[in-house]
């Protein structure tokens, strides 16, 4: 691979933040004035630079190519006889496109230099350090969010995309709850008596366990191990245990697993 | 280090070691051992001890003092200013907790939403946080959901919009806008 | 108070006030407005201003200094101690990329400004950089623009002012000055 031919400039795309940055660098390197930008000369320098990048197999982002096309067009304007073709373009926005580029570059240069000025200012965490505030407890203090609306979105996004949403804290020892466990829970809670389905389910802390237990109740109804009774529309549902908790639960397991698989 | 141990002397150009020690102690916040100070400044440990003593004397009649705590040295405010500090900091708003922000974000984007829907997304019990937010006027009850049990649904309030400088819920940035910001890097 | 310690002007009545101000500023960490200081100390605002000036003078040749930042007053370490502090804390200096500084400049001067306006000016995609700056709390969402698509507008934050030791946005060098410099290019 060939090294850059001209030692005074190195081809480094990553040091440029876009085509305007590169263009400004070239303008300054060539020592030309922005106000009277020699478009042809700058276009050549720019295209030359892109060629070097290509020679080095460096990826060239699309926006650099768009600028290259613009520069080629602007250069062609200089080569063509002035009036006939150009007329429309100039009339449209009332400005020579070359001047427009120079103006755009000048505006970019202002912010670019402002960035340099920012860079030289004392910078917390680099040049100067501050104290964390002392912690003072205070009741009835007004609250502030500490983030803006976008921060709120970030938090929401984090929640949506969290790899594995942690199960609720209290579920630590219930994650492993099986249908067998659920059946045993129901039968031992009832202990052969009658109980309310809602109080049975509300004793369980998570929705997952409640669903599992509800499925277990339905399955045991089918097997005749428990009975269900509802005396009025939307009234409470009573569950009656008809077998002991030490019933052979292997019977239920196969079927329920098959049903929920 | 100069022989003159006056911490911030008038006629000396500066006692550089005392100034440096002060900067280090100020920035670190917590107690720092004299050995660590010596290492950071690349000076003799004995010089650091002398410097700390001088610095400490210099803090007489000042708002802060230098104390040896937990095997290290720490700058602290003098106790007599505690009242004013409490008064100053007591007016300062406290920050919403991460938990509160999480609940707010879920309610803001999914409202109207039930408590169990919030908990599903967060993966933790959120009742306490939601009560606090209701109390602060950032959440409100927005009806009941048409499902068994008819659970309460929650939404955000006008105070919520004000807190986040939004004129309208539609002003919330969207997930798509977030994605668009992420696309190019 | 001994006479040879100069940081707080010798026999002036403001000695106690200086000490109290120092304690408040030390405890608060962030910038505090002179009005809040006056209120916390229950003294006249003018006295606080005098006290702050005296305190500031007292910090010459010290490890810390008193600066006017983001509409308030804040104690900070002097830049010459940055190396030792970073060494003590085992940290690398926090740095912003040139792209980040450019985006910050554009937003600081033109706010509120949309992403596409920033990109138009820089001639390059800026979404990733803007997202990072939002994450660091240096940019904030500042509403939506009243135009088709209602794009988000962005502004700088208080943390931006604090980061660059600016007392307010007007403290930024004016772009006109930059224009004058431009003629020399």
Tab-separated table of N, CA and C in Angstrom, chain A residues 167 171-182 208-209 212 253:
chain	number	residue	atom	x	y	z
A	167	UNK	N	-37.468	-10.521	37.760
A	167	UNK	CA	-38.756	-10.857	38.362
A	167	UNK	C	-38.905	-10.011	39.616
A	171	UNK	N	-40.440	-12.583	44.312
A	171	UNK	CA	-40.711	-13.793	43.570
A	171	UNK	C	-39.522	-14.744	43.570
A	172	UNK	N	-38.468	-14.346	44.248
A	172	UNK	CA	-37.232	-15.096	44.205
A	172	UNK	C	-37.440	-16.584	44.416
A	173	UNK	N	-38.246	-16.931	45.423
A	173	UNK	CA	-38.385	-18.350	45.708
A	173	UNK	C	-39.654	-18.935	45.082
A	174	UNK	N	-40.314	-18.158	44.239
A	174	UNK	CA	-41.527	-18.686	43.641
A	174	UNK	C	-41.385	-18.879	42.146
A	175	UNK	N	-40.255	-18.411	41.604
A	175	UNK	CA	-40.054	-18.556	40.173
A	175	UNK	C	-40.131	-20.025	39.792
A	176	UNK	N	-39.706	-20.857	40.705
A	176	UNK	CA	-39.653	-22.283	40.399
A	176	UNK	C	-40.976	-22.989	40.673
A	177	UNK	N	-41.963	-22.230	41.084
A	177	UNK	CA	-43.259	-22.836	41.392
A	177	UNK	C	-43.772	-23.619	40.183
A	178	UNK	N	-44.072	-24.892	40.412
A	178	UNK	CA	-44.574	-25.729	39.316
A	178	UNK	C	-46.081	-25.924	39.473
A	179	UNK	N	-46.685	-26.521	38.489
A	179	UNK	CA	-48.116	-26.812	38.591
A	179	UNK	C	-48.384	-27.792	39.727
A	180	UNK	N	-47.429	-28.672	39.908
A	180	UNK	CA	-47.547	-29.625	41.015
A	180	UNK	C	-47.599	-28.856	42.332
A	181	UNK	N	-46.693	-27.903	42.475
A	181	UNK	CA	-46.665	-27.073	43.688
A	181	UNK	C	-47.993	-26.342	43.859
A	182	UNK	N	-48.512	-25.852	42.727
A	182	UNK	CA	-49.747	-25.081	42.788
A	182	UNK	C	-50.900	-25.952	43.263
A	208	UNK	N	-48.193	-14.228	37.965
A	208	UNK	CA	-47.778	-15.503	37.385
A	208	UNK	C	-48.224	-16.666	38.253
A	209	UNK	N	-48.032	-16.527	39.551
A	209	UNK	CA	-48.435	-17.594	40.457
A	209	UNK	C	-49.947	-17.748	40.494
A	212	UNK	N	-51.050	-19.557	37.405
A	212	UNK	CA	-50.663	-20.962	37.527
A	212	UNK	C	-51.620	-21.689	38.467
A	253	UNK	N	-49.777	-33.887	36.609
A	253	UNK	CA	-48.664	-33.223	35.954
A	253	UNK	C	-48.632	-33.438	34.453
